[in-house]
PDB file of C-alpha atoms in Angstrom:
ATOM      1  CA  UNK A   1     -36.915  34.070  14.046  1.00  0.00           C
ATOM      2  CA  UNK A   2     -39.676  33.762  11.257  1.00  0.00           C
ATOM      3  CA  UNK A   3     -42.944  33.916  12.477  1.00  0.00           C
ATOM      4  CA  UNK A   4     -45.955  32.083  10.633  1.00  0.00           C
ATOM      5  CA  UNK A   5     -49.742  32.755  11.377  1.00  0.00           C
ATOM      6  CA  UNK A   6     -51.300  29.492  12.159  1.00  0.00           C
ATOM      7  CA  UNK A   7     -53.796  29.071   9.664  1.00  0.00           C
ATOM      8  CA  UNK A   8     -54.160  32.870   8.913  1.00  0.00           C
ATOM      9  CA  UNK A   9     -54.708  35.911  11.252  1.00  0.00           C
ATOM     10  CA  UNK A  10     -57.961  34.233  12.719  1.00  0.00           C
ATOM     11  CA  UNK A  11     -58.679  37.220  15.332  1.00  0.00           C
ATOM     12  CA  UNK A  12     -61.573  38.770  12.846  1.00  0.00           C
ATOM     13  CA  UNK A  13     -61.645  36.227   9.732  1.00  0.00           C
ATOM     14  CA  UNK A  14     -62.496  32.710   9.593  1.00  0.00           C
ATOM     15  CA  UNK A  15     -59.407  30.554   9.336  1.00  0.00           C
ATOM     16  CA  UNK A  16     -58.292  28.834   6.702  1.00  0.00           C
ATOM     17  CA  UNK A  17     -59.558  32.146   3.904  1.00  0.00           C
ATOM     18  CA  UNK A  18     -58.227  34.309   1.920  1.00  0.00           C
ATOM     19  CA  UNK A  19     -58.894  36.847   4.035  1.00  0.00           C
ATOM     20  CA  UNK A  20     -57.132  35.498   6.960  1.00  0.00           C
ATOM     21  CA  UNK A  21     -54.024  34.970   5.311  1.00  0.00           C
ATOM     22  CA  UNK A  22     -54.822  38.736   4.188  1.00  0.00           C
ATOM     23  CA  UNK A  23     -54.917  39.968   7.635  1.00  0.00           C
ATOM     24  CA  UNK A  24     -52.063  37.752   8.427  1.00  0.00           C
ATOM     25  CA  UNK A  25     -49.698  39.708   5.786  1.00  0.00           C
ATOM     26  CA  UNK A  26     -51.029  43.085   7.108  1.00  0.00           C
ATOM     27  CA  UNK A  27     -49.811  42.101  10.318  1.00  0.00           C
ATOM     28  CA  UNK A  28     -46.794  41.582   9.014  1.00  0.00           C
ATOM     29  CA  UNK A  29     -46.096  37.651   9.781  1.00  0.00           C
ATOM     30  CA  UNK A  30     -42.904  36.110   7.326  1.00  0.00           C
ATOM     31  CA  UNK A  31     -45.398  33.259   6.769  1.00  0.00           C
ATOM     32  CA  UNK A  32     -48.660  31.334   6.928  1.00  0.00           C
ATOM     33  CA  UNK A  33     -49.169  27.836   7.681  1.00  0.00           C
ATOM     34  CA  UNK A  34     -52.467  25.937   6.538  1.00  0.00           C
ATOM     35  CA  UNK A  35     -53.585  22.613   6.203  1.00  0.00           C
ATOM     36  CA  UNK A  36     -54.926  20.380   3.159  1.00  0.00           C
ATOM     37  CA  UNK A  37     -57.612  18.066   2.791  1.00  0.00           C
ATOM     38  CA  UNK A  38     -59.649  15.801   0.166  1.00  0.00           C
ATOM     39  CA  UNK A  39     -63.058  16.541  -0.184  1.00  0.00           C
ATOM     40  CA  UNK A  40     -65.089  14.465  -1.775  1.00  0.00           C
ATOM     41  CA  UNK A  41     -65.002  15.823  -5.741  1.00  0.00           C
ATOM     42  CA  UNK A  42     -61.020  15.271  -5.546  1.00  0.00           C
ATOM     43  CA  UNK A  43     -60.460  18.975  -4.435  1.00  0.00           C
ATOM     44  CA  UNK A  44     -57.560  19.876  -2.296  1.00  0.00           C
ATOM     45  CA  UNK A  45     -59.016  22.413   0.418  1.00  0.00           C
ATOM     46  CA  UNK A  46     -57.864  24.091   3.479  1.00  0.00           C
ATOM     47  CA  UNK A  47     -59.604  22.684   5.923  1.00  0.00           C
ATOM     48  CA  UNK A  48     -58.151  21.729   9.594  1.00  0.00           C
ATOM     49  CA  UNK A  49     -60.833  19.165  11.034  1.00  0.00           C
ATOM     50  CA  UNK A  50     -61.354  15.494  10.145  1.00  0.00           C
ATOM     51  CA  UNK A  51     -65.283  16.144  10.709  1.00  0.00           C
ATOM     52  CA  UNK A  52     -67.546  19.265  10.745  1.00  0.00           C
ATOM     53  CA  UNK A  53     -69.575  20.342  13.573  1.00  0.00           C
ATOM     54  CA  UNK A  54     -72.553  18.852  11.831  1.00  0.00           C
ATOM     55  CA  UNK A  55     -70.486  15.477  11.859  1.00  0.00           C
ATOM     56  CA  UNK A  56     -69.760  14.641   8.392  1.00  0.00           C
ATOM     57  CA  UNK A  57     -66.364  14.028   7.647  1.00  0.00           C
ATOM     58  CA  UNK A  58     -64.615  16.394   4.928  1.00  0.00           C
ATOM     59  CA  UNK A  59     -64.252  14.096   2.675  1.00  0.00           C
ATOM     60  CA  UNK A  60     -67.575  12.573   2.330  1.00  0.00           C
ATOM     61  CA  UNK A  61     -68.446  16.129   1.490  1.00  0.00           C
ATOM     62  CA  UNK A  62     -67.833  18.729  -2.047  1.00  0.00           C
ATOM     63  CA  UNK A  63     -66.075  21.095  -1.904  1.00  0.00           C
ATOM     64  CA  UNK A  64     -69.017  23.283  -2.238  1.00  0.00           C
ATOM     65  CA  UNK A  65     -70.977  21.294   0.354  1.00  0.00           C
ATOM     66  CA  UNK A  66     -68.440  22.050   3.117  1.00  0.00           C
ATOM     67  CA  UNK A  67     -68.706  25.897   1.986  1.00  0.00           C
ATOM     68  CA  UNK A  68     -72.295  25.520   2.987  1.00  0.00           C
ATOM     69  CA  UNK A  69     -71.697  23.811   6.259  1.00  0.00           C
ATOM     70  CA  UNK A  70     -69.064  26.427   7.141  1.00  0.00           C
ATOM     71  CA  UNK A  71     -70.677  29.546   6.102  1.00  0.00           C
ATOM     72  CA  UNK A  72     -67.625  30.844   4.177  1.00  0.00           C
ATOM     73  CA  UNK A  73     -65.825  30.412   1.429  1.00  0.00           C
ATOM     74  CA  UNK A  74     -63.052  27.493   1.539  1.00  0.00           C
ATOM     75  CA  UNK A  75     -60.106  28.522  -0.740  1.00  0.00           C
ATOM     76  CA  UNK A  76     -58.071  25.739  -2.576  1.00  0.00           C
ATOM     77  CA  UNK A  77     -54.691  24.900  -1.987  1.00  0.00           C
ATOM     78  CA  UNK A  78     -54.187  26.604  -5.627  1.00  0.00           C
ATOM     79  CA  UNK A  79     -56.284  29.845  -4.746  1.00  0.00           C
ATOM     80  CA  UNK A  80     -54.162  30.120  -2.065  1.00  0.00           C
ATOM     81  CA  UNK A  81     -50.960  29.622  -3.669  1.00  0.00           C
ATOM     82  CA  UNK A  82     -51.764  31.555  -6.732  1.00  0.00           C
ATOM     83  CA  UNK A  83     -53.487  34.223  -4.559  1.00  0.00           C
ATOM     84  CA  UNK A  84     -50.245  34.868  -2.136  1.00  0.00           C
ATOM     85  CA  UNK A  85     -47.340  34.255  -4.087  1.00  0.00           C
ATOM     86  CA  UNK A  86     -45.007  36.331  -1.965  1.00  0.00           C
ATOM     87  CA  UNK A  87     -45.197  34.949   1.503  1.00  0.00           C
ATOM     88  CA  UNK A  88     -43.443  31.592   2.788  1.00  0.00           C
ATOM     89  CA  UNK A  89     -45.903  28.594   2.718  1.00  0.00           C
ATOM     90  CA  UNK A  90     -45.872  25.934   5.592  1.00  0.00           C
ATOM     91  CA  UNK A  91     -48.570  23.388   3.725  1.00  0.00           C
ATOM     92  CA  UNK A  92     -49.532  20.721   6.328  1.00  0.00           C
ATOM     93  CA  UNK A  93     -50.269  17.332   4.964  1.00  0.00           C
ATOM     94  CA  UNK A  94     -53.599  16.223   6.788  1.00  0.00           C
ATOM     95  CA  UNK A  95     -54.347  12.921   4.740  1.00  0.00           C
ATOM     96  CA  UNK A  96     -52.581  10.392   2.081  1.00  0.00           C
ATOM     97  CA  UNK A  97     -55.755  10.189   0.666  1.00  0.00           C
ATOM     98  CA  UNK A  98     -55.193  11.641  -3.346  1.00  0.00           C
ATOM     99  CA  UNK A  99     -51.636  12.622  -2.680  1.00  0.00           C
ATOM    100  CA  UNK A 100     -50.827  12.717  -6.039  1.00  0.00           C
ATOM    101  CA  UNK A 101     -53.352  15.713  -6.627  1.00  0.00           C
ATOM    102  CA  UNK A 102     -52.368  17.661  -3.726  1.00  0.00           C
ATOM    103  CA  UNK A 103     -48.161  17.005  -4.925  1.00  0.00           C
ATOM    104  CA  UNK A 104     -49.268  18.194  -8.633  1.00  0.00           C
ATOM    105  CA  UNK A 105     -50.759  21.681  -7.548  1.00  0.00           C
ATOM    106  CA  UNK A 106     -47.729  21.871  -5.113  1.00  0.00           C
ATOM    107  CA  UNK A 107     -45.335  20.918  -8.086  1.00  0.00           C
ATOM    108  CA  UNK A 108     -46.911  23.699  -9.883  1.00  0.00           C
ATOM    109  CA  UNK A 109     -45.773  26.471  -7.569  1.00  0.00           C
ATOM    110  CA  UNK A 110     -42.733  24.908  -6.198  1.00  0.00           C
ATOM    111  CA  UNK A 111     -40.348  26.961  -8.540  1.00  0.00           C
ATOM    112  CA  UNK A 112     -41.806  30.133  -8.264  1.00  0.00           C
ATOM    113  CA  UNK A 113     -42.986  30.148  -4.140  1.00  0.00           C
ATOM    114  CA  UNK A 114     -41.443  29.165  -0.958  1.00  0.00           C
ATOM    115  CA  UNK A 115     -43.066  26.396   0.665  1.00  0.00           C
ATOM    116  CA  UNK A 116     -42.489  24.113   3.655  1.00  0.00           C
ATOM    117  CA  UNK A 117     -44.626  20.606   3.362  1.00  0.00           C
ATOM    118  CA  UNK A 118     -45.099  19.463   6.755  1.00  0.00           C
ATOM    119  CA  UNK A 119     -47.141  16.489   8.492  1.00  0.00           C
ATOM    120  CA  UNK A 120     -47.439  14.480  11.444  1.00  0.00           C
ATOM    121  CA  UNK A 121     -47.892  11.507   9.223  1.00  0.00           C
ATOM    122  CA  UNK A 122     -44.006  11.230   8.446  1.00  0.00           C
ATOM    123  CA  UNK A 123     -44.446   8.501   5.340  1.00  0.00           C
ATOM    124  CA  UNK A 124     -46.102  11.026   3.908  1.00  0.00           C
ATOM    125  CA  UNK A 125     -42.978  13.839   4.225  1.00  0.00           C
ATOM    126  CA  UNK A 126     -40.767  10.829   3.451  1.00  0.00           C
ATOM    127  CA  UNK A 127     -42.924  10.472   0.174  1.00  0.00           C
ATOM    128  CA  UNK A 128     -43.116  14.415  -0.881  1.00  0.00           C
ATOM    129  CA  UNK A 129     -39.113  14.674  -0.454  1.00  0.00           C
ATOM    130  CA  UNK A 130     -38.639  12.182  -3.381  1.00  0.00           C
ATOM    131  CA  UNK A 131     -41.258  13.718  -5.398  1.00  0.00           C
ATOM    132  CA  UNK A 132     -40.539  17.137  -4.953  1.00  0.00           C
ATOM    133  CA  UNK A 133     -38.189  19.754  -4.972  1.00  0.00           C
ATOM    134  CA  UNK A 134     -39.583  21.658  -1.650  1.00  0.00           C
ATOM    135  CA  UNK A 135     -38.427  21.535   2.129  1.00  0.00           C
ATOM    136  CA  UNK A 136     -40.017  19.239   4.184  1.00  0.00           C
ATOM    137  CA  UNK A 137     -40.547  19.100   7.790  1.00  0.00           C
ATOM    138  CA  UNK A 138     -41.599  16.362  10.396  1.00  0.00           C
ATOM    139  CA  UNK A 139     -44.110  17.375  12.741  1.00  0.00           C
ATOM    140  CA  UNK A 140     -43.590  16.141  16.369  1.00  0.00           C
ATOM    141  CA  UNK A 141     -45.868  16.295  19.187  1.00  0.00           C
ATOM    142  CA  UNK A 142     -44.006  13.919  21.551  1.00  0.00           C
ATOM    143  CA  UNK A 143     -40.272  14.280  23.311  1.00  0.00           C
ATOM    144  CA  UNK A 144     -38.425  11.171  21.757  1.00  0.00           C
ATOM    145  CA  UNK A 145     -35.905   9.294  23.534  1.00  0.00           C
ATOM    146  CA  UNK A 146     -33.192  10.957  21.289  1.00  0.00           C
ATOM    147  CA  UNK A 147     -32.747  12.596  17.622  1.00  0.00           C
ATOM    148  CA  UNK A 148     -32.019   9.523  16.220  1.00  0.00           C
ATOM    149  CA  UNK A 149     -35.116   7.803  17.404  1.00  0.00           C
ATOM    150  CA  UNK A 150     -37.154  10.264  15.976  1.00  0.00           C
ATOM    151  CA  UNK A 151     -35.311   9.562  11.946  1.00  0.00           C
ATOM    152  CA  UNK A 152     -34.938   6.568  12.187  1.00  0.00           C
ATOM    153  CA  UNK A 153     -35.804   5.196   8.473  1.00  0.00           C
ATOM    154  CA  UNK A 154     -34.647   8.615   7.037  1.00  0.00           C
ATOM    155  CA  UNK A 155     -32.104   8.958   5.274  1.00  0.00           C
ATOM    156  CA  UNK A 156     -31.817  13.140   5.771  1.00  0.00           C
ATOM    157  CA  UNK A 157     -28.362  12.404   4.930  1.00  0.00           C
ATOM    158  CA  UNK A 158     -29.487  11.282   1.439  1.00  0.00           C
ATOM    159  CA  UNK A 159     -32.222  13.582   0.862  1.00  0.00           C
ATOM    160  CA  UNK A 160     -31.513  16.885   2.346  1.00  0.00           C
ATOM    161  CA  UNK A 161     -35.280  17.883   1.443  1.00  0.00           C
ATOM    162  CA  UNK A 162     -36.253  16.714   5.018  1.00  0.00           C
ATOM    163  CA  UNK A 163     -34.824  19.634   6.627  1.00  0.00           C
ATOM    164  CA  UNK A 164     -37.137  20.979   9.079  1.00  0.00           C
ATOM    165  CA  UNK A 165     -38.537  19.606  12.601  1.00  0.00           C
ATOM    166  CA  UNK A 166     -41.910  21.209  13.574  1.00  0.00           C
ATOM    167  CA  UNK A 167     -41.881  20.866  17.617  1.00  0.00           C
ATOM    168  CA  UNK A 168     -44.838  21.278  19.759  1.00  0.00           C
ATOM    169  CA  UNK A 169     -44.043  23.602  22.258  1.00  0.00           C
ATOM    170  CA  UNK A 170     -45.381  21.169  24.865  1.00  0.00           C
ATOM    171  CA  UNK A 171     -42.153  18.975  24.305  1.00  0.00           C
ATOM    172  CA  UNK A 172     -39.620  21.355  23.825  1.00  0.00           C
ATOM    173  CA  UNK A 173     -36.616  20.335  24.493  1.00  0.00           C
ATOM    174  CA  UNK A 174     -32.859  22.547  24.832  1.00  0.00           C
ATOM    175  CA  UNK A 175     -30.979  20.188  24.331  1.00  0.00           C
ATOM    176  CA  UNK A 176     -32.823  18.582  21.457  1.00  0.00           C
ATOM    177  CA  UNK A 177     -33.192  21.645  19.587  1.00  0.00           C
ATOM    178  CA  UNK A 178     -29.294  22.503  19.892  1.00  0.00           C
ATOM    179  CA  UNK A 179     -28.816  18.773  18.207  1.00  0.00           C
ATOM    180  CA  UNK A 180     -30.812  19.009  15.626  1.00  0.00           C
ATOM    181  CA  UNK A 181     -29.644  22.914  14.618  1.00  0.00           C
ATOM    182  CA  UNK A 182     -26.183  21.455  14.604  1.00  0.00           C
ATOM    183  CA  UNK A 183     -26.725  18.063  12.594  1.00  0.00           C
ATOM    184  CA  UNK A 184     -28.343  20.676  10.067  1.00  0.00           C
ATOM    185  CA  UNK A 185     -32.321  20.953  10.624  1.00  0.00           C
ATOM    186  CA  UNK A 186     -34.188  24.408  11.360  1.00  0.00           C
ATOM    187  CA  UNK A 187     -36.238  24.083  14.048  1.00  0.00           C
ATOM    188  CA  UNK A 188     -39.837  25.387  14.295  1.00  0.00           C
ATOM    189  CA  UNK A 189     -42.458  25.476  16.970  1.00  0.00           C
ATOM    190  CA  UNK A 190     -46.102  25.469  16.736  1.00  0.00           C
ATOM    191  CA  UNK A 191     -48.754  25.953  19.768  1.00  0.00           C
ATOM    192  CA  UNK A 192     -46.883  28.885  21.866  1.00  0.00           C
ATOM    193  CA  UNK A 193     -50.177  30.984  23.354  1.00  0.00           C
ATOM    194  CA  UNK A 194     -48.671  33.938  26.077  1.00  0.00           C
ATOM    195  CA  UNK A 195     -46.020  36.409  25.414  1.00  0.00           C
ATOM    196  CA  UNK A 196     -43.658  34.714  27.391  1.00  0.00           C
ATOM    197  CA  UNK A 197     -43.692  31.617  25.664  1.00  0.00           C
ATOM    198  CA  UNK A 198     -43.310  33.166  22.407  1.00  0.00           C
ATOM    199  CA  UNK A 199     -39.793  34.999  23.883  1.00  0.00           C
ATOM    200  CA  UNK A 200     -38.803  31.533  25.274  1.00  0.00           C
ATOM    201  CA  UNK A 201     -39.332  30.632  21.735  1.00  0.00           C
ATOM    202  CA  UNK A 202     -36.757  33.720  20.846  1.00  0.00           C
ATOM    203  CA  UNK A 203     -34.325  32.642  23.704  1.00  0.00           C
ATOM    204  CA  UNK A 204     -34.194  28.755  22.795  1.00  0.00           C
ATOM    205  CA  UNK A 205     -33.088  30.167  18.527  1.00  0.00           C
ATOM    206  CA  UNK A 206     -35.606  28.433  17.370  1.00  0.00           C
ATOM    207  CA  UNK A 207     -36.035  29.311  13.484  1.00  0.00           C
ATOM    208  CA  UNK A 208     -39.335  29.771  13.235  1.00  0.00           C
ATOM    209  CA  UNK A 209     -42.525  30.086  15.342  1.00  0.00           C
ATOM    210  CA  UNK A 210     -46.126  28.495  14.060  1.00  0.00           C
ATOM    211  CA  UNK A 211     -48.814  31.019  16.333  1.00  0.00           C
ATOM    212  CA  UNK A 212     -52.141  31.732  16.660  1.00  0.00           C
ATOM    213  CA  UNK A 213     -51.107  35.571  18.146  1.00  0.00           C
ATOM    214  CA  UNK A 214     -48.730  36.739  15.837  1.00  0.00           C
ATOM    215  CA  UNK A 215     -48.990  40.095  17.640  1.00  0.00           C
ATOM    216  CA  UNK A 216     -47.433  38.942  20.160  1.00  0.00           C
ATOM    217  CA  UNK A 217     -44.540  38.898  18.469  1.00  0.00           C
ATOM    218  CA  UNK A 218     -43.918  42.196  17.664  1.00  0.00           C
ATOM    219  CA  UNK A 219     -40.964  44.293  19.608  1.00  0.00           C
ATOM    220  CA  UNK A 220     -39.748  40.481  20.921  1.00  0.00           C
TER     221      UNK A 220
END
């Protein structure tokens, strides 16, 4: 089971920096998962929330200008690439807005790195698998009906691309999870907090395991 730091090691660095995802690899997590936004200059940044604390969103702001709201540098979806080139990438899609910039500094790396594109917003995944050559995962925070609710208007068949699901552990599901490991999807979860629910994690096979205490994980 793989096991990605959700948005860095954030214990003792900001997340989202260069030095989370530092302290992330020193813990010794397989991977890092982050998020990408717009700001307003047309800069793809790693940034989770829609709007700052001070209530401005992200994208009405530079890239420098949310630096100064924060209090730390922001890296860039190419700092971070270019800065980590050895660790597996989950890159969350937060917005459609200048896709086409965000898919050109992934298209950069895509060769050399290994990189998951995931979102919640699933046009956007069904986008990124015809663009590019990277894995692509849909993000799911509710318990459909059945697998085939959840794709319908994918053809995974066709474009074996989208070939992750990214489950919240809220909705986890046995039976769900067996289906879609058997019709050929790896199966990650994100939002696990105690050590038991990361070792349910271990005992459902899931692939992969999105946390926020990726110390927890060690010895399981």
């Amino acid at each position: 089971m793989l096991i990605l730091a959700h948005r860095g090691y954030h214990a003792t660095a900001a997340e989202n920096t260069l030095e989370a995802f530092e302290a992330a690899i020193m813990a010794g997590v397989n991977g890092i998962e982050t998020d990408v936004r717009m700001s307003r200059d047309g800069v793809p940044v790693l940034v989770h929330d829609r709007v700052m604390a001070t209530g401005q969103a992200v994208s009405d702001l530079a890239h420098r200008e949310i630096e100064g709201v924060l209090g730390h540098k922001i890296p860039t979806l190419d700092e971070a690439l270019a800065h980590f080139p050895d660790i597996l990438w989950n890159v969350e899609l937060k917005t459609p807005h200048h896709l086409s910039t965000v898919f050109g500094v992934l298209e950069k790396y895509q060769a050399p790195h290994r990189i998951i594109v995931s979102s919640f917003r699933h046009d956007l995944i069904a986008t990124c698998a015809s663009s590019l050559k990277l894995d692509c995962g849909l993000l799911v925070a509710h318990r459909p009906q059945t697998l085939d609710s959840l794709l319908t208007g994918f053809d995974c068949d066709g474009n074996a691309r989208i070939n992750h699901l990214v489950w919240d552990y809220n909705v986890l599901d046995q039976a769900l999870l067996a289906q879609a490991a058997v019709t050929g999807f790896r199966n990650f979860v994100y939002g696990p907090i105690t050590r038991a629910e990361h070792e349910e994690c271990r005992q459902l096979s899931v692939d992969g395991v999105i946390t926020d205490y990726p110390l927890l994980m060690q010895g399981l």
